[in-house]
Amino acid sequence: MPRFHCPADLAPGAEIDLPPGAARHVQVLRLQPGDGITLFNGGAEGPGGEFEATVLRMGRSDVRVQVGAHHAVEREAPRAIHLLAGITANERMDWLVEKATELGVASITPLVAERSVLKLKGERADKKLAHWQAVAVAACEQCGRNRVPVVHDAVDLAGWVRAHPQPPADPAAPLRLLLSLREGTRPLLQAAAGAGPVWFLSGPEGGLSAAEETLAVQHGFAPTTLGPRVLRAETAPLAALAALTLA
């Protein structure tokens, strides 16, 4: 059954107009009154799950549906992984956001690293962030997730550590891991032993600079490795996500 993200208060019996993006998708699929669809609002708060719905009316540019039964089904990863990912070039970042969402990432923060080819600021940054958030929504519709990971504002590492000071020794604080090629790294699954949330930092093409790695380590990020092979910037964080969320 087709699934659509509908960021609204959903309740059984309610009649609502789908948001423009979902309405266009319903029209492209040539659905008709009486056809069934699935809706989810995607928020981290609230009842979650998904709702049955039935198409009531197909307008020229709008679609009205009636919300049906709620199903408290969740398909979230058992461990919250928050990805701090160096911005990669061209469509590679789109692919990273899409696949990270499918793998269950809890949130994504695009990192403006020293070696990032794509530099974002102003209106261009706003458009890119809106685009990446839409990519995450579409990935949730496809893969069955009912909670959409937030794509946070792009930031450089210095700005991120200022906004997220290292907490004092606290077993409930998220673990901080840094994907690194430096000596003294620990295998990922060894460094990530446990079940708590994780902040995972990975660089762009060419990796993080030495200064950025040093700054990360100074703020509690433990260097870790995925093995002897050097993976592409868009592949490495996905391999880590798969290892941490599907283990």
PDB file of C-alpha atoms in Angstrom:
ATOM      1  CA  MET A   1       0.000   0.000   0.000  1.00  0.00           C
ATOM      2  CA  PRO A   2       1.443   3.448  -0.885  1.00  0.00           C
ATOM      3  CA  ARG A   3       2.869   5.341   2.100  1.00  0.00           C
ATOM      4  CA  PHE A   4       2.824   9.112   2.492  1.00  0.00           C
ATOM      5  CA  HIS A   5       4.324  11.500   5.012  1.00  0.00           C
ATOM      6  CA  CYS A   6       1.660  13.851   6.358  1.00  0.00           C
ATOM      7  CA  PRO A   7       3.059  16.199   9.044  1.00  0.00           C
ATOM      8  CA  ALA A   8      -0.256  16.905  10.748  1.00  0.00           C
ATOM      9  CA  ASP A   9      -2.226  15.738  13.765  1.00  0.00           C
ATOM     10  CA  LEU A  10      -3.753  12.479  12.566  1.00  0.00           C
ATOM     11  CA  ALA A  11      -6.737  10.872  14.265  1.00  0.00           C
ATOM     12  CA  PRO A  12      -9.089   8.072  13.186  1.00  0.00           C
ATOM     13  CA  GLY A  13     -12.178   9.440  11.465  1.00  0.00           C
ATOM     14  CA  ALA A  14     -10.695  12.822  10.566  1.00  0.00           C
ATOM     15  CA  GLU A  15     -10.995  14.153   7.022  1.00  0.00           C
ATOM     16  CA  ILE A  16      -7.904  16.059   5.865  1.00  0.00           C
ATOM     17  CA  ASP A  17      -6.313  17.464   2.729  1.00  0.00           C
ATOM     18  CA  LEU A  18      -2.936  15.932   1.993  1.00  0.00           C
ATOM     19  CA  PRO A  19       0.048  18.302   1.855  1.00  0.00           C
ATOM     20  CA  PRO A  20       1.004  19.366  -1.692  1.00  0.00           C
ATOM     21  CA  GLY A  21       3.869  16.901  -2.120  1.00  0.00           C
ATOM     22  CA  ALA A  22       1.842  13.893  -1.020  1.00  0.00           C
ATOM     23  CA  ALA A  23      -1.143  15.057  -3.114  1.00  0.00           C
ATOM     24  CA  ARG A  24       1.021  15.237  -6.240  1.00  0.00           C
ATOM     25  CA  HIS A  25       2.351  11.763  -5.538  1.00  0.00           C
ATOM     26  CA  VAL A  26      -1.180  10.358  -5.166  1.00  0.00           C
ATOM     27  CA  GLN A  27      -2.122  11.939  -8.503  1.00  0.00           C
ATOM     28  CA  VAL A  28       0.991  10.561 -10.224  1.00  0.00           C
ATOM     29  CA  LEU A  29       0.045   7.093  -8.978  1.00  0.00           C
ATOM     30  CA  ARG A  30      -3.450   7.617 -10.479  1.00  0.00           C
ATOM     31  CA  LEU A  31      -5.177   6.613  -7.261  1.00  0.00           C
ATOM     32  CA  GLN A  32      -8.944   6.968  -7.173  1.00  0.00           C
ATOM     33  CA  PRO A  33     -11.611   7.619  -4.518  1.00  0.00           C
ATOM     34  CA  GLY A  34     -11.952   4.503  -2.421  1.00  0.00           C
ATOM     35  CA  ASP A  35      -8.313   3.502  -2.753  1.00  0.00           C
ATOM     36  CA  GLY A  36      -6.393   2.850   0.460  1.00  0.00           C
ATOM     37  CA  ILE A  37      -3.119   4.478   1.498  1.00  0.00           C
ATOM     38  CA  THR A  38      -0.936   4.629   4.626  1.00  0.00           C
ATOM     39  CA  LEU A  39      -0.114   7.905   6.409  1.00  0.00           C
ATOM     40  CA  PHE A  40       2.503   8.733   9.046  1.00  0.00           C
ATOM     41  CA  ASN A  41       3.344  12.114  10.542  1.00  0.00           C
ATOM     42  CA  GLY A  42       7.013  11.358  11.087  1.00  0.00           C
ATOM     43  CA  GLY A  43       7.546  13.212  14.360  1.00  0.00           C
ATOM     44  CA  ALA A  44       9.812  12.110  17.169  1.00  0.00           C
ATOM     45  CA  GLU A  45       7.030  12.971  19.609  1.00  0.00           C
ATOM     46  CA  GLY A  46       3.399  11.889  19.630  1.00  0.00           C
ATOM     47  CA  PRO A  47       1.831   8.497  19.029  1.00  0.00           C
ATOM     48  CA  GLY A  48       4.108   7.554  16.146  1.00  0.00           C
ATOM     49  CA  GLY A  49       3.110   4.510  14.174  1.00  0.00           C
ATOM     50  CA  GLU A  50       1.013   4.782  11.030  1.00  0.00           C
ATOM     51  CA  PHE A  51      -2.605   5.230  10.004  1.00  0.00           C
ATOM     52  CA  GLU A  52      -4.804   3.630   7.416  1.00  0.00           C
ATOM     53  CA  ALA A  53      -6.520   6.170   5.174  1.00  0.00           C
ATOM     54  CA  THR A  54      -8.934   6.198   2.237  1.00  0.00           C
ATOM     55  CA  VAL A  55      -8.974   8.621  -0.679  1.00  0.00           C
ATOM     56  CA  LEU A  56     -12.259  10.570  -0.659  1.00  0.00           C
ATOM     57  CA  ARG A  57     -11.795  13.114  -3.426  1.00  0.00           C
ATOM     58  CA  MET A  58      -9.288  13.829  -6.178  1.00  0.00           C
ATOM     59  CA  GLY A  59      -9.159  17.506  -7.107  1.00  0.00           C
ATOM     60  CA  ARG A  60      -7.047  19.146  -9.800  1.00  0.00           C
ATOM     61  CA  SER A  61      -4.348  20.017  -7.295  1.00  0.00           C
ATOM     62  CA  ASP A  62      -5.626  18.650  -3.991  1.00  0.00           C
ATOM     63  CA  VAL A  63      -6.496  15.268  -2.505  1.00  0.00           C
ATOM     64  CA  ARG A  64      -8.842  14.730   0.439  1.00  0.00           C
ATOM     65  CA  VAL A  65      -8.649  11.584   2.534  1.00  0.00           C
ATOM     66  CA  GLN A  66     -10.318  10.075   5.577  1.00  0.00           C
ATOM     67  CA  VAL A  67      -7.984   8.822   8.280  1.00  0.00           C
ATOM     68  CA  GLY A  68      -8.647   5.287   9.483  1.00  0.00           C
ATOM     69  CA  ALA A  69      -7.252   2.993  12.140  1.00  0.00           C
ATOM     70  CA  HIS A  70      -3.961   3.667  13.884  1.00  0.00           C
ATOM     71  CA  HIS A  71      -1.301   0.958  14.042  1.00  0.00           C
ATOM     72  CA  ALA A  72       1.413   1.387  16.660  1.00  0.00           C
ATOM     73  CA  VAL A  73       4.116  -0.160  14.499  1.00  0.00           C
ATOM     74  CA  GLU A  74       7.652   1.162  14.753  1.00  0.00           C
ATOM     75  CA  ARG A  75      10.658   0.225  12.644  1.00  0.00           C
ATOM     76  CA  GLU A  76      13.332   2.272  14.392  1.00  0.00           C
ATOM     77  CA  ALA A  77      16.824   0.989  15.057  1.00  0.00           C
ATOM     78  CA  PRO A  78      17.366  -0.288  18.609  1.00  0.00           C
ATOM     79  CA  ARG A  79      20.233   2.178  19.065  1.00  0.00           C
ATOM     80  CA  ALA A  80      20.124   5.910  18.261  1.00  0.00           C
ATOM     81  CA  ILE A  81      22.985   6.872  15.960  1.00  0.00           C
ATOM     82  CA  HIS A  82      23.417  10.594  15.286  1.00  0.00           C
ATOM     83  CA  LEU A  83      25.590  11.157  12.223  1.00  0.00           C
ATOM     84  CA  LEU A  84      27.888  14.163  11.927  1.00  0.00           C
ATOM     85  CA  ALA A  85      28.914  13.801   8.278  1.00  0.00           C
ATOM     86  CA  GLY A  86      31.340  15.851   6.236  1.00  0.00           C
ATOM     87  CA  ILE A  87      29.458  17.350   3.274  1.00  0.00           C
ATOM     88  CA  THR A  88      30.322  15.470   0.098  1.00  0.00           C
ATOM     89  CA  ALA A  89      30.156  16.734  -3.476  1.00  0.00           C
ATOM     90  CA  ASN A  90      27.265  16.702  -5.950  1.00  0.00           C
ATOM     91  CA  GLU A  91      24.714  13.894  -5.553  1.00  0.00           C
ATOM     92  CA  ARG A  92      26.827  11.917  -3.109  1.00  0.00           C
ATOM     93  CA  MET A  93      25.359  13.769  -0.128  1.00  0.00           C
ATOM     94  CA  ASP A  94      21.831  13.024  -1.372  1.00  0.00           C
ATOM     95  CA  TRP A  95      22.761   9.352  -1.565  1.00  0.00           C
ATOM     96  CA  LEU A  96      24.286   9.443   1.927  1.00  0.00           C
ATOM     97  CA  VAL A  97      21.158  11.033   3.440  1.00  0.00           C
ATOM     98  CA  GLU A  98      18.877   8.558   1.665  1.00  0.00           C
ATOM     99  CA  LYS A  99      20.784   5.438   2.652  1.00  0.00           C
ATOM    100  CA  ALA A 100      21.485   6.621   6.193  1.00  0.00           C
ATOM    101  CA  THR A 101      17.737   7.113   6.639  1.00  0.00           C
ATOM    102  CA  GLU A 102      17.048   3.612   5.331  1.00  0.00           C
ATOM    103  CA  LEU A 103      19.618   2.225   7.789  1.00  0.00           C
ATOM    104  CA  GLY A 104      17.875   3.922  10.726  1.00  0.00           C
ATOM    105  CA  VAL A 105      19.955   7.017  11.510  1.00  0.00           C
ATOM    106  CA  ALA A 106      18.389   9.135  14.259  1.00  0.00           C
ATOM    107  CA  SER A 107      19.610  12.497  12.934  1.00  0.00           C
ATOM    108  CA  ILE A 108      22.105  13.941  10.467  1.00  0.00           C
ATOM    109  CA  THR A 109      24.238  17.048  10.865  1.00  0.00           C
ATOM    110  CA  PRO A 110      25.997  18.118   7.643  1.00  0.00           C
ATOM    111  CA  LEU A 111      29.548  19.119   8.581  1.00  0.00           C
ATOM    112  CA  VAL A 112      31.232  21.954   6.679  1.00  0.00           C
ATOM    113  CA  ALA A 113      34.745  20.531   6.905  1.00  0.00           C
ATOM    114  CA  GLU A 114      38.007  22.077   5.753  1.00  0.00           C
ATOM    115  CA  ARG A 115      38.138  19.659   2.813  1.00  0.00           C
ATOM    116  CA  SER A 116      34.459  19.848   1.886  1.00  0.00           C
ATOM    117  CA  VAL A 117      34.091  20.729  -1.790  1.00  0.00           C
ATOM    118  CA  LEU A 118      30.575  22.087  -1.295  1.00  0.00           C
ATOM    119  CA  LYS A 119      30.450  25.195   0.895  1.00  0.00           C
ATOM    120  CA  LEU A 120      27.052  26.288   2.160  1.00  0.00           C
ATOM    121  CA  LYS A 121      25.796  29.609   3.472  1.00  0.00           C
ATOM    122  CA  GLY A 122      22.772  31.850   3.251  1.00  0.00           C
ATOM    123  CA  GLU A 123      19.884  31.027   0.936  1.00  0.00           C
ATOM    124  CA  ARG A 124      21.832  28.251  -0.775  1.00  0.00           C
ATOM    125  CA  ALA A 125      22.299  26.501   2.572  1.00  0.00           C
ATOM    126  CA  ASP A 126      18.572  26.798   3.356  1.00  0.00           C
ATOM    127  CA  LYS A 127      17.649  25.259  -0.003  1.00  0.00           C
ATOM    128  CA  LYS A 128      20.113  22.413   0.401  1.00  0.00           C
ATOM    129  CA  LEU A 129      18.903  21.589   3.907  1.00  0.00           C
ATOM    130  CA  ALA A 130      15.260  21.606   2.760  1.00  0.00           C
ATOM    131  CA  HIS A 131      16.251  19.322  -0.118  1.00  0.00           C
ATOM    132  CA  TRP A 132      18.094  16.880   2.146  1.00  0.00           C
ATOM    133  CA  GLN A 133      15.173  16.824   4.580  1.00  0.00           C
ATOM    134  CA  ALA A 134      12.866  15.974   1.659  1.00  0.00           C
ATOM    135  CA  VAL A 135      15.252  13.166   0.668  1.00  0.00           C
ATOM    136  CA  ALA A 136      14.960  11.778   4.208  1.00  0.00           C
ATOM    137  CA  VAL A 137      11.142  11.969   4.040  1.00  0.00           C
ATOM    138  CA  ALA A 138      11.053  10.105   0.723  1.00  0.00           C
ATOM    139  CA  ALA A 139      13.383   7.444   2.099  1.00  0.00           C
ATOM    140  CA  CYS A 140      11.061   6.935   5.083  1.00  0.00           C
ATOM    141  CA  GLU A 141       8.082   6.553   2.761  1.00  0.00           C
ATOM    142  CA  GLN A 142       9.975   3.893   0.822  1.00  0.00           C
ATOM    143  CA  CYS A 143      11.583   1.918   3.650  1.00  0.00           C
ATOM    144  CA  GLY A 144       8.693   1.862   6.133  1.00  0.00           C
ATOM    145  CA  ARG A 145      10.047   4.141   8.844  1.00  0.00           C
ATOM    146  CA  ASN A 146       7.425   6.155  10.685  1.00  0.00           C
ATOM    147  CA  ARG A 147       9.785   8.692  12.263  1.00  0.00           C
ATOM    148  CA  VAL A 148      11.745  11.016   9.996  1.00  0.00           C
ATOM    149  CA  PRO A 149      15.342  11.776  11.046  1.00  0.00           C
ATOM    150  CA  VAL A 150      16.019  15.491  11.401  1.00  0.00           C
ATOM    151  CA  VAL A 151      18.633  17.001   9.079  1.00  0.00           C
ATOM    152  CA  HIS A 152      20.145  19.750  11.223  1.00  0.00           C
ATOM    153  CA  ASP A 153      21.669  23.011  10.024  1.00  0.00           C
ATOM    154  CA  ALA A 154      25.102  22.675   8.456  1.00  0.00           C
ATOM    155  CA  VAL A 155      27.922  23.647  10.828  1.00  0.00           C
ATOM    156  CA  ASP A 156      31.678  23.469  11.072  1.00  0.00           C
ATOM    157  CA  LEU A 157      33.273  21.279  13.719  1.00  0.00           C
ATOM    158  CA  ALA A 158      34.327  24.177  15.931  1.00  0.00           C
ATOM    159  CA  GLY A 159      30.755  25.450  15.971  1.00  0.00           C
ATOM    160  CA  TRP A 160      29.397  21.988  16.734  1.00  0.00           C
ATOM    161  CA  VAL A 161      31.655  21.378  19.733  1.00  0.00           C
ATOM    162  CA  ARG A 162      30.797  24.824  21.107  1.00  0.00           C
ATOM    163  CA  ALA A 163      27.109  23.946  20.903  1.00  0.00           C
ATOM    164  CA  HIS A 164      27.661  20.445  22.307  1.00  0.00           C
ATOM    165  CA  PRO A 165      30.222  20.691  25.113  1.00  0.00           C
ATOM    166  CA  GLN A 166      31.565  17.389  26.313  1.00  0.00           C
ATOM    167  CA  PRO A 167      29.457  16.346  29.319  1.00  0.00           C
ATOM    168  CA  PRO A 168      31.083  15.211  32.550  1.00  0.00           C
ATOM    169  CA  ALA A 169      31.443  11.485  33.072  1.00  0.00           C
ATOM    170  CA  ASP A 170      27.878  10.291  32.562  1.00  0.00           C
ATOM    171  CA  PRO A 171      26.982   6.757  31.465  1.00  0.00           C
ATOM    172  CA  ALA A 172      23.786   8.115  29.863  1.00  0.00           C
ATOM    173  CA  ALA A 173      25.626  10.631  27.663  1.00  0.00           C
ATOM    174  CA  PRO A 174      25.953   9.703  23.989  1.00  0.00           C
ATOM    175  CA  LEU A 175      29.178   7.975  23.060  1.00  0.00           C
ATOM    176  CA  ARG A 176      31.344  10.016  20.681  1.00  0.00           C
ATOM    177  CA  LEU A 177      33.179   8.143  17.925  1.00  0.00           C
ATOM    178  CA  LEU A 178      35.421   9.449  15.164  1.00  0.00           C
ATOM    179  CA  LEU A 179      36.191   7.522  11.993  1.00  0.00           C
ATOM    180  CA  SER A 180      39.934   7.903  11.593  1.00  0.00           C
ATOM    181  CA  LEU A 181      42.991   6.530   9.771  1.00  0.00           C
ATOM    182  CA  ARG A 182      45.379   7.601  12.532  1.00  0.00           C
ATOM    183  CA  GLU A 183      47.308   5.101  14.606  1.00  0.00           C
ATOM    184  CA  GLY A 184      45.817   3.933  17.865  1.00  0.00           C
ATOM    185  CA  THR A 185      42.265   3.481  16.612  1.00  0.00           C
ATOM    186  CA  ARG A 186      40.031   0.726  17.950  1.00  0.00           C
ATOM    187  CA  PRO A 187      37.729  -1.469  15.846  1.00  0.00           C
ATOM    188  CA  LEU A 188      34.276   0.096  15.602  1.00  0.00           C
ATOM    189  CA  LEU A 189      32.282  -2.608  17.367  1.00  0.00           C
ATOM    190  CA  GLN A 190      34.845  -2.733  20.157  1.00  0.00           C
ATOM    191  CA  ALA A 191      34.813   1.037  20.636  1.00  0.00           C
ATOM    192  CA  ALA A 192      31.008   1.135  20.465  1.00  0.00           C
ATOM    193  CA  ALA A 193      30.348  -1.667  22.921  1.00  0.00           C
ATOM    194  CA  GLY A 194      27.126  -1.015  24.791  1.00  0.00           C
ATOM    195  CA  ALA A 195      23.619  -0.001  23.882  1.00  0.00           C
ATOM    196  CA  GLY A 196      23.465   3.765  24.394  1.00  0.00           C
ATOM    197  CA  PRO A 197      23.185   6.523  21.767  1.00  0.00           C
ATOM    198  CA  VAL A 198      26.178   7.442  19.623  1.00  0.00           C
ATOM    199  CA  TRP A 199      27.438  10.590  17.906  1.00  0.00           C
ATOM    200  CA  PHE A 200      29.412   9.327  14.896  1.00  0.00           C
ATOM    201  CA  LEU A 201      31.763  11.733  13.115  1.00  0.00           C
ATOM    202  CA  SER A 202      32.963  11.076   9.564  1.00  0.00           C
ATOM    203  CA  GLY A 203      34.770  13.399   7.168  1.00  0.00           C
ATOM    204  CA  PRO A 204      34.267  14.438   3.513  1.00  0.00           C
ATOM    205  CA  GLU A 205      36.391  13.430   0.539  1.00  0.00           C
ATOM    206  CA  GLY A 206      39.982  13.431   1.757  1.00  0.00           C
ATOM    207  CA  GLY A 207      38.852  13.005   5.348  1.00  0.00           C
ATOM    208  CA  LEU A 208      39.048  15.446   8.209  1.00  0.00           C
ATOM    209  CA  SER A 209      42.134  17.613   8.513  1.00  0.00           C
ATOM    210  CA  ALA A 210      44.680  16.894  11.247  1.00  0.00           C
ATOM    211  CA  ALA A 211      43.457  19.986  13.112  1.00  0.00           C
ATOM    212  CA  GLU A 212      39.832  18.845  12.924  1.00  0.00           C
ATOM    213  CA  GLU A 213      40.717  15.352  14.170  1.00  0.00           C
ATOM    214  CA  THR A 214      42.686  16.844  17.054  1.00  0.00           C
ATOM    215  CA  LEU A 215      39.768  19.125  17.952  1.00  0.00           C
ATOM    216  CA  ALA A 216      37.373  16.179  17.877  1.00  0.00           C
ATOM    217  CA  VAL A 217      39.597  14.064  20.131  1.00  0.00           C
ATOM    218  CA  GLN A 218      39.953  16.976  22.551  1.00  0.00           C
ATOM    219  CA  HIS A 219      36.154  17.033  22.821  1.00  0.00           C
ATOM    220  CA  GLY A 220      35.654  13.380  23.594  1.00  0.00           C
ATOM    221  CA  PHE A 221      35.554  11.671  20.187  1.00  0.00           C
ATOM    222  CA  ALA A 222      37.329   8.313  20.324  1.00  0.00           C
ATOM    223  CA  PRO A 223      39.150   7.364  17.072  1.00  0.00           C
ATOM    224  CA  THR A 224      37.816   4.173  15.547  1.00  0.00           C
ATOM    225  CA  THR A 225      38.328   2.142  12.382  1.00  0.00           C
ATOM    226  CA  LEU A 226      36.268  -0.013  10.028  1.00  0.00           C
ATOM    227  CA  GLY A 227      39.246  -2.099   8.960  1.00  0.00           C
ATOM    228  CA  PRO A 228      42.260  -1.987   6.651  1.00  0.00           C
ATOM    229  CA  ARG A 229      40.506  -0.666   3.531  1.00  0.00           C
ATOM    230  CA  VAL A 230      39.963   3.009   2.782  1.00  0.00           C
ATOM    231  CA  LEU A 231      36.280   3.607   2.038  1.00  0.00           C
ATOM    232  CA  ARG A 232      34.764   6.507   0.134  1.00  0.00           C
ATOM    233  CA  ALA A 233      33.396   9.419   2.128  1.00  0.00           C
ATOM    234  CA  GLU A 234      29.786   8.429   1.400  1.00  0.00           C
ATOM    235  CA  THR A 235      30.407   4.706   2.017  1.00  0.00           C
ATOM    236  CA  ALA A 236      32.256   4.807   5.339  1.00  0.00           C
ATOM    237  CA  PRO A 237      29.478   6.278   7.534  1.00  0.00           C
ATOM    238  CA  LEU A 238      26.951   3.903   5.966  1.00  0.00           C
ATOM    239  CA  ALA A 239      29.146   0.901   6.752  1.00  0.00           C
ATOM    240  CA  ALA A 240      29.383   2.137  10.340  1.00  0.00           C
ATOM    241  CA  LEU A 241      25.619   2.671  10.543  1.00  0.00           C
ATOM    242  CA  ALA A 242      24.957  -0.821   9.227  1.00  0.00           C
ATOM    243  CA  ALA A 243      27.350  -2.308  11.758  1.00  0.00           C
ATOM    244  CA  LEU A 244      25.834  -0.388  14.673  1.00  0.00           C
ATOM    245  CA  THR A 245      22.124  -0.581  13.832  1.00  0.00           C
ATOM    246  CA  LEU A 246      21.887  -4.059  12.288  1.00  0.00           C
ATOM    247  CA  ALA A 247      24.244  -5.926  14.609  1.00  0.00           C
TER     248      ALA A 247
END
